[in-house]
Tab-separated table of C-alpha atoms in Angstrom:
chain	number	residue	atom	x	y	z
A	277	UNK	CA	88.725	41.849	214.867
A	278	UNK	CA	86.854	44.934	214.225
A	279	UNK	CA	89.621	46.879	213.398
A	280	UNK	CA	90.833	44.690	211.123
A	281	UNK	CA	87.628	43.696	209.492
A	282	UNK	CA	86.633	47.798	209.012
A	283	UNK	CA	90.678	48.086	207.405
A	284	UNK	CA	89.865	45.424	205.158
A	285	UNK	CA	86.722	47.299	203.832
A	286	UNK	CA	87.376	48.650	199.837
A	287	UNK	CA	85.210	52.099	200.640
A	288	UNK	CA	87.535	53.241	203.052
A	289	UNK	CA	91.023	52.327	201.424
A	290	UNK	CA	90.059	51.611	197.640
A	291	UNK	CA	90.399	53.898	194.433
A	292	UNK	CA	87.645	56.959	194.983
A	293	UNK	CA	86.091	57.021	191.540
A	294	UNK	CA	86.083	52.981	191.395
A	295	UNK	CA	84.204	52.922	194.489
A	296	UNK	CA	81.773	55.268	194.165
A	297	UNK	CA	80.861	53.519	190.880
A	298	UNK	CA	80.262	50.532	192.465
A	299	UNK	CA	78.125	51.898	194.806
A	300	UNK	CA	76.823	54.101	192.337
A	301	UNK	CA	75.780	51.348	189.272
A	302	UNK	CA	73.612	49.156	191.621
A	303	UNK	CA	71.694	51.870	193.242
A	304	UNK	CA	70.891	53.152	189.720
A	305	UNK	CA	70.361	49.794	188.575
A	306	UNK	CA	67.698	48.543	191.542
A	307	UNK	CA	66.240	52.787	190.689
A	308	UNK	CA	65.607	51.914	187.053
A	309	UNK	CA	63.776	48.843	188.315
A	310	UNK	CA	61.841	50.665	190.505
A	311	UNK	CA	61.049	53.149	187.968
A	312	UNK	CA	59.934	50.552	184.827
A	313	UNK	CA	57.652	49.433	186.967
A	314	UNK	CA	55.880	52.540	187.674
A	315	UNK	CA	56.217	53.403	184.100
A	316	UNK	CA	55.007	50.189	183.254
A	317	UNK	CA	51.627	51.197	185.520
A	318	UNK	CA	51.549	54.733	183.092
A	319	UNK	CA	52.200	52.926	179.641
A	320	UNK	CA	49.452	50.427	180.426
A	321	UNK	CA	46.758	52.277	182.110
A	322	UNK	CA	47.399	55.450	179.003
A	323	UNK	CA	47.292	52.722	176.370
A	324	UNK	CA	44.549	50.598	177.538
A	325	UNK	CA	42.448	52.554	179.168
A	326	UNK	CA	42.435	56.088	178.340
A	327	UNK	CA	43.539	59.671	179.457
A	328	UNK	CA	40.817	59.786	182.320
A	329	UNK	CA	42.832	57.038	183.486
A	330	UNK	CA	46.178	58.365	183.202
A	331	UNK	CA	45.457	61.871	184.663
A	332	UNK	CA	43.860	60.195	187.848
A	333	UNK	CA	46.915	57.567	188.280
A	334	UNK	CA	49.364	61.081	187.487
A	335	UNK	CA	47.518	63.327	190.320
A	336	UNK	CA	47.825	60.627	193.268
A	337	UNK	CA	51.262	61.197	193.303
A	338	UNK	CA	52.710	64.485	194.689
A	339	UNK	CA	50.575	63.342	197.510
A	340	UNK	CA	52.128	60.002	197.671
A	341	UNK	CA	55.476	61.261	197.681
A	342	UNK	CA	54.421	63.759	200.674
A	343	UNK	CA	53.732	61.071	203.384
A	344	UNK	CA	56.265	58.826	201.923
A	345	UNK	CA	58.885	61.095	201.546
A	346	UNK	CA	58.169	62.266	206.006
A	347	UNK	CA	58.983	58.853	206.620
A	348	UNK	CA	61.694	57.215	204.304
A	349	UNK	CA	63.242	61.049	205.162
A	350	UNK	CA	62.898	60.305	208.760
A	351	UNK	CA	64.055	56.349	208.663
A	352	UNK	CA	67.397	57.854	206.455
A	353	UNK	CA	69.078	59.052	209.838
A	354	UNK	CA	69.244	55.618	210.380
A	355	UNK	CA	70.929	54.648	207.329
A	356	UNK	CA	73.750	57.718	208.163
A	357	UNK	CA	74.198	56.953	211.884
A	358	UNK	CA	74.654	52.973	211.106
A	359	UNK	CA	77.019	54.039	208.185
A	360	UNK	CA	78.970	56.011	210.074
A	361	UNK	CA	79.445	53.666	212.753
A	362	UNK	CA	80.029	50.551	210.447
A	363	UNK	CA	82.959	52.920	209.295
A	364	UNK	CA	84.419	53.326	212.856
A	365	UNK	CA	84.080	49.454	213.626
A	366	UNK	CA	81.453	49.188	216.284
A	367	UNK	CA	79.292	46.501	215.185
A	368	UNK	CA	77.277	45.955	218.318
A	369	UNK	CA	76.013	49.122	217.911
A	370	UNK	CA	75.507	48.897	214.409
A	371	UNK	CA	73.048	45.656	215.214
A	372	UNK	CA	71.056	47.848	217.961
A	373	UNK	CA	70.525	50.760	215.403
A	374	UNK	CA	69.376	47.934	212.659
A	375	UNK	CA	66.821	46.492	214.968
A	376	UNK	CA	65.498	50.044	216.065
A	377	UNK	CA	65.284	51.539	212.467
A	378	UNK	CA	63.370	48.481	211.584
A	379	UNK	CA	61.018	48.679	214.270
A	380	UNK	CA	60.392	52.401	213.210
A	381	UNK	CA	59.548	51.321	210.093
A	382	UNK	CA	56.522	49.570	211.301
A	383	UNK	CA	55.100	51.890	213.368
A	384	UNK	CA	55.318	54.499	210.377
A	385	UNK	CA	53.921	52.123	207.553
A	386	UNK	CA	51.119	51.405	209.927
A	387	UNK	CA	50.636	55.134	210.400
A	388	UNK	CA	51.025	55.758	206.510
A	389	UNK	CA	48.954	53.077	205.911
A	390	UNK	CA	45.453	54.752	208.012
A	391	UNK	CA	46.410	57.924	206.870
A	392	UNK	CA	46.287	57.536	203.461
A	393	UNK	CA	42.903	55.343	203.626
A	394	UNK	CA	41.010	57.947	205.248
A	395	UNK	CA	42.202	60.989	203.361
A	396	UNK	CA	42.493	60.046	199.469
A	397	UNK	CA	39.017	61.857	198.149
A	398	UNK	CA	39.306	64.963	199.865
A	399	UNK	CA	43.030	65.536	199.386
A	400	UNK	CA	42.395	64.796	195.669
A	401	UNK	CA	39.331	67.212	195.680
A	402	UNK	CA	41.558	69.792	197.701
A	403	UNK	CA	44.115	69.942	195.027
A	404	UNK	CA	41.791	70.531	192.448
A	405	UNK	CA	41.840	67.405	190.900
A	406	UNK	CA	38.995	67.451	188.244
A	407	UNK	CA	35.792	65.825	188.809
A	408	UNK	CA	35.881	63.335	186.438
A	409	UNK	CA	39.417	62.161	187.686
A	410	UNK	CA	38.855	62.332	191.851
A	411	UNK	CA	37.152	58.717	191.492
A	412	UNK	CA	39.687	57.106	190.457
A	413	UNK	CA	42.508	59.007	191.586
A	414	UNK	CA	40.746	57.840	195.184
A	415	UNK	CA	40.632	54.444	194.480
A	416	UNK	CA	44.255	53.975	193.384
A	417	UNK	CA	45.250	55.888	196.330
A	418	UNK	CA	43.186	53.358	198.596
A	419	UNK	CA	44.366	50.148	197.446
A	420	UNK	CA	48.202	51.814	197.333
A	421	UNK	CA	48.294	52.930	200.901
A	422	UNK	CA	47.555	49.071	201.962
A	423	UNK	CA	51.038	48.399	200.632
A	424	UNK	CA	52.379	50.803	202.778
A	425	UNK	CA	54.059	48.530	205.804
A	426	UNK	CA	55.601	46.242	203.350
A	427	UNK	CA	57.102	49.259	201.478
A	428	UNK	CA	58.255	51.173	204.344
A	429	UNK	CA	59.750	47.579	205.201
A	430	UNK	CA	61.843	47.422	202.184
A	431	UNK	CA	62.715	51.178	201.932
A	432	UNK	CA	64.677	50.945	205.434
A	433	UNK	CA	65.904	47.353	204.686
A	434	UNK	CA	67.481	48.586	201.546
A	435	UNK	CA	69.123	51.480	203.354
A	436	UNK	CA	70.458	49.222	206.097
A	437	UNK	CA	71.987	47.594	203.023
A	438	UNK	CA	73.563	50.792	201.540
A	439	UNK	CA	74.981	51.677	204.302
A	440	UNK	CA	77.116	48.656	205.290
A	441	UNK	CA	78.170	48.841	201.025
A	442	UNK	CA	75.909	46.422	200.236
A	443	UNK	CA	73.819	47.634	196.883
A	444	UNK	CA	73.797	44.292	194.836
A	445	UNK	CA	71.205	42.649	196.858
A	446	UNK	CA	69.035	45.282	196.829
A	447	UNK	CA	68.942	45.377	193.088
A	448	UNK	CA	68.634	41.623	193.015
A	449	UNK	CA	65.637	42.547	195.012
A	450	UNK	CA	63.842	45.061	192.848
A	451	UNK	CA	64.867	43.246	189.580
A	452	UNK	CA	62.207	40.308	191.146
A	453	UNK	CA	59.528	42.921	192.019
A	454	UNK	CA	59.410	44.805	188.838
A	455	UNK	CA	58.910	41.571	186.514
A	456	UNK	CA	56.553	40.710	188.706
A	457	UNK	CA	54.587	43.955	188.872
A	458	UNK	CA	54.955	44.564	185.076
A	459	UNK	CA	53.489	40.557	184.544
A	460	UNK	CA	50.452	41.804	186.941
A	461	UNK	CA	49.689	45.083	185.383
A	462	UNK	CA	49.323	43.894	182.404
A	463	UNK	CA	47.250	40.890	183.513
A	464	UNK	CA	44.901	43.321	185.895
A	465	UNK	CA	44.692	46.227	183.939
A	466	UNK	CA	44.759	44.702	179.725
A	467	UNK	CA	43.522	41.214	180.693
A	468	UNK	CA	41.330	41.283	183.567
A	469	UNK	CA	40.231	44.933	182.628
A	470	UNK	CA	40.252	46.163	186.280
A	471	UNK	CA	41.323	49.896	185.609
A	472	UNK	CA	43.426	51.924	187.454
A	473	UNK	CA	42.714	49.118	190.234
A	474	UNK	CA	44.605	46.715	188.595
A	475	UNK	CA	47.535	48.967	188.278
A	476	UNK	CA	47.325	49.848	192.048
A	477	UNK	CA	46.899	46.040	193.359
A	478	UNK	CA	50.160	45.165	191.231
A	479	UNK	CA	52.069	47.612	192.977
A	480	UNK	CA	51.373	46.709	196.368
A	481	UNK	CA	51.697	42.641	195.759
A	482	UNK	CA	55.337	43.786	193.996
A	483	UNK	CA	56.028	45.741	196.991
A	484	UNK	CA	54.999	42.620	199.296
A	485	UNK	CA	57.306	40.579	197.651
A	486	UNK	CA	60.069	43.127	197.869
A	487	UNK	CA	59.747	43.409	201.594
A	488	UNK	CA	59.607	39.826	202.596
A	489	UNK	CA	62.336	39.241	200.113
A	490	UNK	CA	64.504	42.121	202.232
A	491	UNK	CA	63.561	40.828	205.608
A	492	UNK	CA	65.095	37.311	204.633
A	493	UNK	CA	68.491	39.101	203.110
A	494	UNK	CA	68.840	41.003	206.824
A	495	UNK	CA	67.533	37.938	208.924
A	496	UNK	CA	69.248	35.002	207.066
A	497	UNK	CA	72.858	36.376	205.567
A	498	UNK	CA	75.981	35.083	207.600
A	499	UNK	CA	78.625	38.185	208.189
A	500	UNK	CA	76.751	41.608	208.186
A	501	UNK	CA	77.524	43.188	211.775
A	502	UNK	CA	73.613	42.675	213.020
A	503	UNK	CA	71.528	39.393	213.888
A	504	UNK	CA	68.073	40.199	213.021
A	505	UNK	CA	65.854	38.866	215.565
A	506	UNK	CA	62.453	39.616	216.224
A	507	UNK	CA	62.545	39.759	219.928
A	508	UNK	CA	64.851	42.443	219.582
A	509	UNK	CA	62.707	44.877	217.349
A	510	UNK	CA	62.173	47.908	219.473
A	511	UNK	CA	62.781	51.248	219.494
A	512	UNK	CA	65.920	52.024	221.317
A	513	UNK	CA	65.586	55.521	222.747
A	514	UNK	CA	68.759	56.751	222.481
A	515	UNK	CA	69.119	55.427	219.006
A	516	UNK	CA	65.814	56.740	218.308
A	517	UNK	CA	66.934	60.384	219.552
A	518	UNK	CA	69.843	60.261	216.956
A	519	UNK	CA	67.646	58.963	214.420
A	520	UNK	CA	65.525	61.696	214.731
A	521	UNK	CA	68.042	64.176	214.852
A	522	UNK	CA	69.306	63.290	211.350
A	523	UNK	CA	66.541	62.203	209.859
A	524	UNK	CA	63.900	64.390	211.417
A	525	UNK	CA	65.808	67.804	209.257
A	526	UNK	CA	65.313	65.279	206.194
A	527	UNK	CA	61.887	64.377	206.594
A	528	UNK	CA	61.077	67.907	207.542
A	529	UNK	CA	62.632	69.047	204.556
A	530	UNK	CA	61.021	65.854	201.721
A	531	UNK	CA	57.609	66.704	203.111
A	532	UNK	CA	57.970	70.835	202.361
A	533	UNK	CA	59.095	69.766	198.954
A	534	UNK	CA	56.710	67.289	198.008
A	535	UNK	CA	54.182	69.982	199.662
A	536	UNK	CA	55.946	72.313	197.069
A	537	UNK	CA	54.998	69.459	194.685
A	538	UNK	CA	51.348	69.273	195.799
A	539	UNK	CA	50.500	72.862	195.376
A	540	UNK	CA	52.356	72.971	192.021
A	541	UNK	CA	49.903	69.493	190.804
A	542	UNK	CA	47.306	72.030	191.971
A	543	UNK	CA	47.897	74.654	189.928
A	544	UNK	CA	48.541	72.234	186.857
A	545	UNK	CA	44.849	70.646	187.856
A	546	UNK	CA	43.901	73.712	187.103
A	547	UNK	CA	45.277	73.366	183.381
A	548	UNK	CA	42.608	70.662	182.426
A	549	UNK	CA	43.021	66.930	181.745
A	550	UNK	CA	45.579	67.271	179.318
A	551	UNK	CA	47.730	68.943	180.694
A	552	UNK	CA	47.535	66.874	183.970
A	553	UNK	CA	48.248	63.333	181.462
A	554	UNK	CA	51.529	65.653	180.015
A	555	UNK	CA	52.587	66.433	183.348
A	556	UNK	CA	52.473	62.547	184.416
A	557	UNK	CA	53.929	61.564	181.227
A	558	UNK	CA	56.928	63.982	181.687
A	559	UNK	CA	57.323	62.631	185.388
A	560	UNK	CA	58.117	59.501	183.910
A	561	UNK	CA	60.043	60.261	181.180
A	562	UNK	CA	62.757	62.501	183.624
A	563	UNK	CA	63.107	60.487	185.597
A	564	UNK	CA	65.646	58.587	183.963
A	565	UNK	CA	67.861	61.610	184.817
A	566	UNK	CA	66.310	61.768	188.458
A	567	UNK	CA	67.182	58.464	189.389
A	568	UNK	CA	70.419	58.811	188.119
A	569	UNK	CA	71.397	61.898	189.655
A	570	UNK	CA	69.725	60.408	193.138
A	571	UNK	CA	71.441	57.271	192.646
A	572	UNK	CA	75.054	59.367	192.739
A	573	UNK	CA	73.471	61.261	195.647
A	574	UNK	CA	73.062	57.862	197.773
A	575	UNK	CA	76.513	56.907	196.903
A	576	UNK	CA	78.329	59.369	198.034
A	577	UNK	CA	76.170	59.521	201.123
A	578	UNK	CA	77.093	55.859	201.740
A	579	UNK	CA	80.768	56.978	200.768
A	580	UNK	CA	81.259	60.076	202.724
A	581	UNK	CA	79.696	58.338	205.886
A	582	UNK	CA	81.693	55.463	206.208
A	583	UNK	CA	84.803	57.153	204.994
A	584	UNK	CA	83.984	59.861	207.990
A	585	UNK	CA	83.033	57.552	210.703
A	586	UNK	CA	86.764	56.555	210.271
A	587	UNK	CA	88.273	59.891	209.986
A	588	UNK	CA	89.285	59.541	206.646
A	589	UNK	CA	88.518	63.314	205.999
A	590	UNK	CA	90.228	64.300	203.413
A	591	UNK	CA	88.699	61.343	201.373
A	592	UNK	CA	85.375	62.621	201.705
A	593	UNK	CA	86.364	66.126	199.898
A	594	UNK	CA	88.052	64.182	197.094
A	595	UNK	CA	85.057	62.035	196.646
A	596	UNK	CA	83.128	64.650	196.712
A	597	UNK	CA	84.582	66.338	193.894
A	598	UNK	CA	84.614	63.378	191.764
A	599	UNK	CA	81.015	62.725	192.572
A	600	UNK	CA	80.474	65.913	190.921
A	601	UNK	CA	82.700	65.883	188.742
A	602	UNK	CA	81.425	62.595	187.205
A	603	UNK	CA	77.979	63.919	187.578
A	604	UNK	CA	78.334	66.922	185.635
A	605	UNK	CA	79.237	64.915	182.620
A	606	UNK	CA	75.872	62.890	182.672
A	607	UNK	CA	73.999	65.771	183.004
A	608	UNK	CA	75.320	66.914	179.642
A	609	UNK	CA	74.844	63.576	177.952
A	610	UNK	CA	71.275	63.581	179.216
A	611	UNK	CA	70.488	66.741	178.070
A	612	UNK	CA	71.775	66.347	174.556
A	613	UNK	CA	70.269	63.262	174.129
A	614	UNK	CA	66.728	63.707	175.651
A	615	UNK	CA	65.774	67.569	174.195
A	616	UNK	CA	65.662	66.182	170.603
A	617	UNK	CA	63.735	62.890	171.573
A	618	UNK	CA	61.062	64.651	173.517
A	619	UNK	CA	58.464	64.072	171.216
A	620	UNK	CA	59.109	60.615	170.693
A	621	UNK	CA	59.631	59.922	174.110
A	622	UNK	CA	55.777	61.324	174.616
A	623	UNK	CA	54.475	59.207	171.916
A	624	UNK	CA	55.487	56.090	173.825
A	625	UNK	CA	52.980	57.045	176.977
A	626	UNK	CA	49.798	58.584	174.534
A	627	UNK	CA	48.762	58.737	171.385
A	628	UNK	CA	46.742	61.830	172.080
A	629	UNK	CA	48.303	64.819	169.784
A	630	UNK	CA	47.289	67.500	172.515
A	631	UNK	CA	49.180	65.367	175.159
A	632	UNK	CA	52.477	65.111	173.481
A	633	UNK	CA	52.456	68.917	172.878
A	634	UNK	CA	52.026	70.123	176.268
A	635	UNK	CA	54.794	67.227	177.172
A	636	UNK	CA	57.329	68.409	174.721
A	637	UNK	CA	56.423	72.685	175.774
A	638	UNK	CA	57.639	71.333	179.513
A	639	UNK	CA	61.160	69.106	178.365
A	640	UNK	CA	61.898	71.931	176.186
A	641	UNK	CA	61.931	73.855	178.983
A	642	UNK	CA	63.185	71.636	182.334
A	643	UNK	CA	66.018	69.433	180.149
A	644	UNK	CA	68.615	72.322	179.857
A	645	UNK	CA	68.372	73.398	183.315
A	646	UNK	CA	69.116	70.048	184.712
A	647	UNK	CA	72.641	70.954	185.160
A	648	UNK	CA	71.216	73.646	188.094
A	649	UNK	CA	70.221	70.710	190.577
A	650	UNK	CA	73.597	69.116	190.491
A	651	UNK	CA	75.294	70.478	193.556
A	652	UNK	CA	71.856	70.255	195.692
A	653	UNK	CA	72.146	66.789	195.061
A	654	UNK	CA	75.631	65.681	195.327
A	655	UNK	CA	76.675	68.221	198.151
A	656	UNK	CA	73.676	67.743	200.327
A	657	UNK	CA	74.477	63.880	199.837
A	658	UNK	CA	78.231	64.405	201.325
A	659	UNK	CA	76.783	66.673	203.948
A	660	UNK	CA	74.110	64.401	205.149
A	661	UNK	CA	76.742	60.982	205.348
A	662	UNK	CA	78.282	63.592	207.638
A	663	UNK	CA	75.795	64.309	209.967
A	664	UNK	CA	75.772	67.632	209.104
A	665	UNK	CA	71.499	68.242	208.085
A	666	UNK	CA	70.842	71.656	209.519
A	667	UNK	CA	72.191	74.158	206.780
A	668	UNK	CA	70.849	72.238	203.737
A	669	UNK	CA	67.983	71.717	205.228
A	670	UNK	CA	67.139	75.452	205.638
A	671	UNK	CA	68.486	76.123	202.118
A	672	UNK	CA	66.150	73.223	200.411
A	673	UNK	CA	63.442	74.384	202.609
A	674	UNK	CA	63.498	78.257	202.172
A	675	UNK	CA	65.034	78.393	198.580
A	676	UNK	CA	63.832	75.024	196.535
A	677	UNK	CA	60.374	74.714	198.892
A	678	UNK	CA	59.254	78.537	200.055
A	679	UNK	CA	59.992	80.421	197.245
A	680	UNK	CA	58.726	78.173	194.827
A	681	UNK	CA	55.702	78.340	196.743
A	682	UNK	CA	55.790	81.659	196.932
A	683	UNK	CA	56.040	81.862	192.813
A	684	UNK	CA	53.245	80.215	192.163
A	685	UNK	CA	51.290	81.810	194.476
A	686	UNK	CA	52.167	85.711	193.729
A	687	UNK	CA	53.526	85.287	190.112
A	688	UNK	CA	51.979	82.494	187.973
A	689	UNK	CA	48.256	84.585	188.726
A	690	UNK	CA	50.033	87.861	186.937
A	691	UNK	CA	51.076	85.097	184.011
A	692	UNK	CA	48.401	82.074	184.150
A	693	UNK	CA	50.790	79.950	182.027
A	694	UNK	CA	51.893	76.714	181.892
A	695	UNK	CA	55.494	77.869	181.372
A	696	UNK	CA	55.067	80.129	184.321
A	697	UNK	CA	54.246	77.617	186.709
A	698	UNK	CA	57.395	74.938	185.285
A	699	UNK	CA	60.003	78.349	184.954
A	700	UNK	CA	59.717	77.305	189.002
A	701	UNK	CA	61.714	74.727	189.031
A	702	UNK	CA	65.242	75.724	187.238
A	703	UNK	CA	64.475	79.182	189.032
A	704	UNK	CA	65.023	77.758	192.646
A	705	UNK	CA	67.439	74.820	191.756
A	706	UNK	CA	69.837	77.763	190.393
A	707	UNK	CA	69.465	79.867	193.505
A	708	UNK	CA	69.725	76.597	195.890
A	709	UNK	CA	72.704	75.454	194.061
A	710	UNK	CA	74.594	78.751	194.913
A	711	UNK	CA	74.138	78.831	198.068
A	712	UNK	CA	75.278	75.129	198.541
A	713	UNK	CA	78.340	75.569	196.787
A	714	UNK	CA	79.023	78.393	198.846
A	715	UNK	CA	78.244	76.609	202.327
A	716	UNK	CA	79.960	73.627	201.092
A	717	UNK	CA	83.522	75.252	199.982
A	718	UNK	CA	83.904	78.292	202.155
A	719	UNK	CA	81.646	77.052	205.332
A	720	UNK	CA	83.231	75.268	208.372
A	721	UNK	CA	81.123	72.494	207.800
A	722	UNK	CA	83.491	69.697	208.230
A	723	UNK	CA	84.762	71.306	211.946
A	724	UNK	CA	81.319	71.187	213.661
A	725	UNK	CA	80.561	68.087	212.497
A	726	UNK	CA	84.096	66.420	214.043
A	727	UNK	CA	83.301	67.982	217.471
């Protein structure tokens, strides 16, 4: 039965470009979601309450991502190891690694969740945040951190989901928690004029909703190869070992980025209230082109796993080069359509003159080297569904994360300019990129990882 049932599955026998679309367009969907609702928290607090406002919500969230980004980095060795084995057919094992990943998810939410409570002010006055901002900033950190079980919750839940194929109900998911975040902020933050409060207690009652909403897809749906109970949530050890040894590379390597990040938010603290409003601005405004480029990175994760937990090897190089084949193209369309709308893109967020100036100095800037990141992405995606973390790994962490550090240390002093400290980011997505390309088509990647 499981033979037939993993035969009869459309990733592993269907047309290459159809299915990673399909795995593709919901991901980016349930993304978009995700990401009007944050922009929704930036559009109302800039617009209703003021540029104060906006630079404190902006500077909470390199540090955000950091202890996030450890543990959704950590939890994605589970979503690789259960895809991989939902490609080779054993489901009993696939139903142990659910229950443990789940578990794990707990235990770091809850850890998140003191973490972040007790270290908000003094990480926000350690990176320089201004004075007048570090109040707030703290507060929205607070009240977001209490959300952080529920999120961690829906975070593995949906990556369970991926990695059996399944990205529509995920979507369905976030759809529901981004109207209902969006009705919120507006009611807390232009109605009830609670501040950047309001903004924070929307997100985490959104998130809520998202997790219990998860929980019931996983404990409730009829053929998925698990049955979610909660006397079996516990950390399986030797599940948890293999976890850790996929996901323990990844969460090594998402918290130097977002460390990367931190000290980078730093040095733009250090640019005035302005320029911290531009820099949250253009962190929304990108990351239509983010989420679309890590939307085609999570499909052909989900895609190269399942297609290599059943051999099917030289599928994963052909999807591979469609993935970035595809990719390339809507890096190009992105480009040429958001350089000229940078200043009305800006305009949307704040009406301040100063704001949309600094905004439009950084897209004119970051938009055209876009096309640099594109084979960090999409070949660290094939490489991961692999198993294979080590390599990119050290190249994200010593060529994206290290010397970008070491830039803004060393260099931006000699050159204290704004376009110093952004010239960081094509400058190590170019040099990354080589080096993947060459690991990916001359290494012996693809050997180790079948042994």
């Amino acid at each position: 039965m499981l033979e037939t049932a993993t035969n009869q599955n459309p990733i592993l026998t269907g047309s290459i470009p159809g299915q990673l679309m399909k795995l593709f367009f919901p991901i980016f969907l349930g993304t978009l979601f995700q990401q009007l609702y944050n922009t929704v928290d930036t559009l109302i607090v800039g617009n209703y309450v003021g540029t104060d406002a906006l630079a404190a919500v902006g500077a909470t969230g390199a540090f955000v991502a950091l202890l996030l980004g450890f543990f959704v980095g950590l939890c994605s060795g589970a979503s690789i190891i259960i895809s991989q084995n939902y490609g080779a057919g054993d489901f009993q094992l696939v139903d142990r690694q659910v229950h443990t990943a789940l578990a794990l998810s707990l235990v770091g939410g809850a850890l998140l969740m003191v973490l972040g409570l007790f270290s908000s002010e003094a990480v926000m006055v350690w990176m320089q945040t201004p004075a007048e901002v570090v109040p707030d900033a703290a507060l929205y950190l607070r009240i977001y951190f209490i959300g952080m079980i529920p999120q961690m919750i829906y975070n593995t839940g949906t990556g369970i989901l991926r990695a059996v194929g399944d990205t529509k109900r995920p979507l369905y998911i976030l759809i529901i928690a981004s109207l209902v975040n969006i009705v919120l902020d507006y009611l807390l933050v232009a109605v009830i004029p609670l501040g950047v409060a309001g903004a924070a207690i929307a997100t985490i009652l959104s998130q809520l909703i998202s997790a219990l909403c998860i929980m019931w897809c996983l404990a409730r749906t009829k053929n998925m190869p698990w049955h979610l109970k909660a006397s079996k949530l516990k950390m399986d050890p030797q599940i948890l070992g293999k976890i850790f040894a996929i996901g323990l590379p990844a969460a090594a390597q998402a918290s130097l980025y977002n460390i990367s990040n931190i000290v980078i938010q730093s040095c733009i603290n250090g640019f005035g209230t302005v320029v911290i409003a531009a820099w949250s601005v253009y962190s929304k405004v990108d990351m239509l082109y983010w989420m679309t480029l890590g939307s085609m990175g999570l499909a052909i994760t989900t895609f190269a796993g399942q297609n290599f937990g059943a051999q099917k090897f030289d599928r994963v190089k052909k999807g591979t080069n469609i993935c970035l084949s595809i990719t390339f193209v809507g890096t190009i369309i992105t480009c040429l359509i958001m350089y000229p709308a940078s200043e009305f893109l800006f305009s949307l967020f704040s009406q301040d003159n100063a704001v949309i100036a600094k905004g439009v100095e950084m897209m004119h800037l970051l938009v055209p080297a876009y096309v640099t990141y594109i084979a960090i992405e999409i070949l660290s995606g094939t490489l991961r569904g692999c198993g294979d973390v080590k390599i990119p790994t050290l190249i994200t962490v010593f060529v994206v994360c290290l010397l970008r550090l070491v830039w803004i240390i060393f260099v931006v002093p000699l050159r204290h300019e704004l376009s110093t400290v952004t010239f960081s980011y094509p400058l190590t997505w170019t040099l990354a990129s080589i080096l993947f390309l060459i690991y990916y088509f001359r290494g012996k990647w693809l050997d180790r990882c079948k042994l």
